[in-house]
Amino acid sequence: SSPELTSISTYSKHIWLQAEMMNMKFAFAVFLMVAFINTEVEGKSKADKKAAGEEIERLVAIGQSNDVEMERISKQKDSLDSQLQRMNAKRDSIKAQITRILDDNLPIKRISSRRDYSFSEDEKEMIPKCCPWVIWCCL
């Protein structure tokens, strides 16, 4: 082999080795950059996961507290519903008593039309000035 070829060959090998070294250095630099970025991302990711976990725990605690409050209110509602039913029954009983007293003491004659408006003076005095139904409707 000629000295030129040998020197070219040696030179090219040298270039090739330098290129490989550069590639390795570049590859190593890229590896270090990726490792550094991954460490940063993992660090942020861990911090984000920790923050997310804490937020989830906080929300779960709020949800549990809300469930306890809803159960308490539900029990109160059941109690209030039964009280309301008793009060409605009492109101209906009072309405019935008022109606019975009014019917017994102040009979109201039904007027089918204006032409039938022929009451005696005694009957006119018995008709109250306002409808007795207004009394218990206002209760």
PDB file of C-alpha atoms in Angstrom:
ATOM      1  CA  SER A   1       0.000   0.000   0.000  1.00  0.00           C
ATOM      2  CA  SER A   2       1.216   3.436  -0.787  1.00  0.00           C
ATOM      3  CA  PRO A   3       2.199   5.878   1.910  1.00  0.00           C
ATOM      4  CA  GLU A   4      -0.522   8.262   0.715  1.00  0.00           C
ATOM      5  CA  LEU A   5      -3.190   5.640   1.124  1.00  0.00           C
ATOM      6  CA  THR A   6      -1.796   4.684   4.469  1.00  0.00           C
ATOM      7  CA  SER A   7      -1.797   8.265   5.599  1.00  0.00           C
ATOM      8  CA  ILE A   8      -5.301   8.797   4.178  1.00  0.00           C
ATOM      9  CA  SER A   9      -6.390   5.611   5.793  1.00  0.00           C
ATOM     10  CA  THR A  10      -4.789   6.594   9.079  1.00  0.00           C
ATOM     11  CA  TYR A  11      -6.205  10.075   8.753  1.00  0.00           C
ATOM     12  CA  SER A  12      -9.660   8.765   8.021  1.00  0.00           C
ATOM     13  CA  LYS A  13      -9.377   6.396  10.968  1.00  0.00           C
ATOM     14  CA  HIS A  14      -8.324   9.314  13.104  1.00  0.00           C
ATOM     15  CA  ILE A  15     -11.266  11.368  11.803  1.00  0.00           C
ATOM     16  CA  TRP A  16     -13.521   8.380  12.329  1.00  0.00           C
ATOM     17  CA  LEU A  17     -12.278   7.945  15.894  1.00  0.00           C
ATOM     18  CA  GLN A  18     -12.749  11.636  16.533  1.00  0.00           C
ATOM     19  CA  ALA A  19     -16.225  11.435  15.064  1.00  0.00           C
ATOM     20  CA  GLU A  20     -17.005   8.424  17.215  1.00  0.00           C
ATOM     21  CA  MET A  21     -15.632  10.240  20.244  1.00  0.00           C
ATOM     22  CA  MET A  22     -17.685  13.288  19.328  1.00  0.00           C
ATOM     23  CA  ASN A  23     -20.715  11.114  18.816  1.00  0.00           C
ATOM     24  CA  MET A  24     -20.048   9.444  22.130  1.00  0.00           C
ATOM     25  CA  LYS A  25     -19.513  12.810  23.771  1.00  0.00           C
ATOM     26  CA  PHE A  26     -22.649  14.082  22.080  1.00  0.00           C
ATOM     27  CA  ALA A  27     -24.515  10.940  23.023  1.00  0.00           C
ATOM     28  CA  PHE A  28     -23.224  11.248  26.585  1.00  0.00           C
ATOM     29  CA  ALA A  29     -24.201  14.928  26.665  1.00  0.00           C
ATOM     30  CA  VAL A  30     -27.651  14.055  25.336  1.00  0.00           C
ATOM     31  CA  PHE A  31     -27.897  11.257  27.901  1.00  0.00           C
ATOM     32  CA  LEU A  32     -26.966  13.678  30.683  1.00  0.00           C
ATOM     33  CA  MET A  33     -29.456  16.258  29.416  1.00  0.00           C
ATOM     34  CA  VAL A  34     -32.230  13.661  29.190  1.00  0.00           C
ATOM     35  CA  ALA A  35     -31.345  12.339  32.643  1.00  0.00           C
ATOM     36  CA  PHE A  36     -31.371  15.882  34.041  1.00  0.00           C
ATOM     37  CA  ILE A  37     -34.688  16.675  32.342  1.00  0.00           C
ATOM     38  CA  ASN A  38     -36.181  13.383  33.536  1.00  0.00           C
ATOM     39  CA  THR A  39     -35.005  14.119  37.056  1.00  0.00           C
ATOM     40  CA  GLU A  40     -36.630  17.535  36.875  1.00  0.00           C
ATOM     41  CA  VAL A  41     -39.830  16.088  35.409  1.00  0.00           C
ATOM     42  CA  GLU A  42     -39.862  13.257  37.936  1.00  0.00           C
ATOM     43  CA  GLY A  43     -39.267  15.766  40.719  1.00  0.00           C
ATOM     44  CA  LYS A  44     -42.120  17.905  39.484  1.00  0.00           C
ATOM     45  CA  SER A  45     -44.165  14.813  38.903  1.00  0.00           C
ATOM     46  CA  LYS A  46     -43.546  13.614  42.463  1.00  0.00           C
ATOM     47  CA  ALA A  47     -44.370  17.056  43.810  1.00  0.00           C
ATOM     48  CA  ASP A  48     -47.467  17.187  41.610  1.00  0.00           C
ATOM     49  CA  LYS A  49     -48.462  13.693  42.725  1.00  0.00           C
ATOM     50  CA  LYS A  50     -47.967  14.692  46.356  1.00  0.00           C
ATOM     51  CA  ALA A  51     -50.011  17.869  45.881  1.00  0.00           C
ATOM     52  CA  ALA A  52     -52.701  15.933  44.009  1.00  0.00           C
ATOM     53  CA  GLY A  53     -52.765  13.297  46.757  1.00  0.00           C
ATOM     54  CA  GLU A  54     -53.115  15.972  49.423  1.00  0.00           C
ATOM     55  CA  GLU A  55     -55.901  17.638  47.432  1.00  0.00           C
ATOM     56  CA  ILE A  56     -57.689  14.302  47.042  1.00  0.00           C
ATOM     57  CA  GLU A  57     -57.360  13.632  50.793  1.00  0.00           C
ATOM     58  CA  ARG A  58     -58.729  17.106  51.535  1.00  0.00           C
ATOM     59  CA  LEU A  59     -61.673  16.601  49.174  1.00  0.00           C
ATOM     60  CA  VAL A  60     -62.395  13.127  50.589  1.00  0.00           C
ATOM     61  CA  ALA A  61     -62.447  14.617  54.105  1.00  0.00           C
ATOM     62  CA  ILE A  62     -64.848  17.325  52.932  1.00  0.00           C
ATOM     63  CA  GLY A  63     -67.010  14.663  51.253  1.00  0.00           C
ATOM     64  CA  GLN A  64     -67.101  12.555  54.421  1.00  0.00           C
ATOM     65  CA  SER A  65     -68.000  15.601  56.495  1.00  0.00           C
ATOM     66  CA  ASN A  66     -70.709  16.428  53.966  1.00  0.00           C
ATOM     67  CA  ASP A  67     -72.080  12.864  54.202  1.00  0.00           C
ATOM     68  CA  VAL A  68     -72.273  13.131  58.003  1.00  0.00           C
ATOM     69  CA  GLU A  69     -74.042  16.493  57.731  1.00  0.00           C
ATOM     70  CA  MET A  70     -76.477  15.118  55.118  1.00  0.00           C
ATOM     71  CA  GLU A  71     -77.290  12.158  57.373  1.00  0.00           C
ATOM     72  CA  ARG A  72     -77.925  14.525  60.299  1.00  0.00           C
ATOM     73  CA  ILE A  73     -80.150  16.736  58.143  1.00  0.00           C
ATOM     74  CA  SER A  74     -81.969  13.672  56.795  1.00  0.00           C
ATOM     75  CA  LYS A  75     -82.791  12.594  60.358  1.00  0.00           C
ATOM     76  CA  GLN A  76     -83.979  16.122  61.139  1.00  0.00           C
ATOM     77  CA  LYS A  77     -86.055  16.093  57.945  1.00  0.00           C
ATOM     78  CA  ASP A  78     -87.702  12.805  58.948  1.00  0.00           C
ATOM     79  CA  SER A  79     -88.517  14.275  62.353  1.00  0.00           C
ATOM     80  CA  LEU A  80     -89.813  17.489  60.790  1.00  0.00           C
ATOM     81  CA  ASP A  81     -91.883  15.520  58.249  1.00  0.00           C
ATOM     82  CA  SER A  82     -93.641  13.638  61.051  1.00  0.00           C
ATOM     83  CA  GLN A  83     -94.173  16.917  62.946  1.00  0.00           C
ATOM     84  CA  LEU A  84     -95.560  18.475  59.768  1.00  0.00           C
ATOM     85  CA  GLN A  85     -97.967  15.551  59.286  1.00  0.00           C
ATOM     86  CA  ARG A  86     -99.202  15.919  62.879  1.00  0.00           C
ATOM     87  CA  MET A  87     -99.647  19.675  62.428  1.00  0.00           C
ATOM     88  CA  ASN A  88    -101.503  19.175  59.120  1.00  0.00           C
ATOM     89  CA  ALA A  89    -103.817  16.674  60.812  1.00  0.00           C
ATOM     90  CA  LYS A  90    -104.378  19.133  63.679  1.00  0.00           C
ATOM     91  CA  ARG A  91    -105.091  21.965  61.200  1.00  0.00           C
ATOM     92  CA  ASP A  92    -107.560  19.753  59.296  1.00  0.00           C
ATOM     93  CA  SER A  93    -109.263  18.868  62.578  1.00  0.00           C
ATOM     94  CA  ILE A  94    -109.523  22.566  63.522  1.00  0.00           C
ATOM     95  CA  LYS A  95    -110.926  23.409  60.065  1.00  0.00           C
ATOM     96  CA  ALA A  96    -113.510  20.658  60.434  1.00  0.00           C
ATOM     97  CA  GLN A  97    -114.513  21.933  63.892  1.00  0.00           C
ATOM     98  CA  ILE A  98    -114.811  25.533  62.636  1.00  0.00           C
ATOM     99  CA  THR A  99    -116.840  24.391  59.635  1.00  0.00           C
ATOM    100  CA  ARG A 100    -119.157  22.323  61.849  1.00  0.00           C
ATOM    101  CA  ILE A 101    -119.666  25.257  64.253  1.00  0.00           C
ATOM    102  CA  LEU A 102    -120.359  27.635  61.355  1.00  0.00           C
ATOM    103  CA  ASP A 103    -122.750  25.191  59.708  1.00  0.00           C
ATOM    104  CA  ASP A 104    -124.572  24.595  63.011  1.00  0.00           C
ATOM    105  CA  ASN A 105    -124.825  28.249  64.038  1.00  0.00           C
ATOM    106  CA  LEU A 106    -124.730  30.200  60.773  1.00  0.00           C
ATOM    107  CA  PRO A 107    -126.365  28.177  58.023  1.00  0.00           C
ATOM    108  CA  ILE A 108    -125.561  29.558  54.608  1.00  0.00           C
ATOM    109  CA  LYS A 109    -128.128  29.167  51.895  1.00  0.00           C
ATOM    110  CA  ARG A 110    -126.753  28.528  48.482  1.00  0.00           C
ATOM    111  CA  ILE A 111    -127.732  31.104  45.910  1.00  0.00           C
ATOM    112  CA  SER A 112    -128.036  29.572  42.480  1.00  0.00           C
ATOM    113  CA  SER A 113    -128.620  32.891  40.709  1.00  0.00           C
ATOM    114  CA  ARG A 114    -129.284  36.534  41.529  1.00  0.00           C
ATOM    115  CA  ARG A 115    -133.005  36.067  40.903  1.00  0.00           C
ATOM    116  CA  ASP A 116    -133.186  33.685  43.865  1.00  0.00           C
ATOM    117  CA  TYR A 117    -131.948  36.388  46.213  1.00  0.00           C
ATOM    118  CA  SER A 118    -135.084  36.511  48.316  1.00  0.00           C
ATOM    119  CA  PHE A 119    -134.267  36.204  51.999  1.00  0.00           C
ATOM    120  CA  SER A 120    -136.395  37.411  54.823  1.00  0.00           C
ATOM    121  CA  GLU A 121    -134.972  40.040  57.158  1.00  0.00           C
ATOM    122  CA  ASP A 122    -134.217  37.353  59.776  1.00  0.00           C
ATOM    123  CA  GLU A 123    -132.318  35.273  57.228  1.00  0.00           C
ATOM    124  CA  LYS A 124    -130.346  38.298  56.008  1.00  0.00           C
ATOM    125  CA  GLU A 125    -129.167  38.970  59.561  1.00  0.00           C
ATOM    126  CA  MET A 126    -127.930  35.378  59.840  1.00  0.00           C
ATOM    127  CA  ILE A 127    -125.735  35.687  56.748  1.00  0.00           C
ATOM    128  CA  PRO A 128    -122.318  36.843  57.898  1.00  0.00           C
ATOM    129  CA  LYS A 129    -120.749  39.873  56.293  1.00  0.00           C
ATOM    130  CA  CYS A 130    -117.839  37.775  54.988  1.00  0.00           C
ATOM    131  CA  CYS A 131    -117.768  34.193  53.876  1.00  0.00           C
ATOM    132  CA  PRO A 132    -117.091  31.848  56.830  1.00  0.00           C
ATOM    133  CA  TRP A 133    -114.676  29.889  54.663  1.00  0.00           C
ATOM    134  CA  VAL A 134    -112.393  32.912  54.765  1.00  0.00           C
ATOM    135  CA  ILE A 135    -111.990  32.346  58.489  1.00  0.00           C
ATOM    136  CA  TRP A 136    -110.403  28.914  58.245  1.00  0.00           C
ATOM    137  CA  CYS A 137    -108.640  29.661  54.958  1.00  0.00           C
ATOM    138  CA  CYS A 138    -106.719  32.361  56.794  1.00  0.00           C
ATOM    139  CA  LEU A 139    -105.661  29.989  59.580  1.00  0.00           C
TER     140      LEU A 139
END
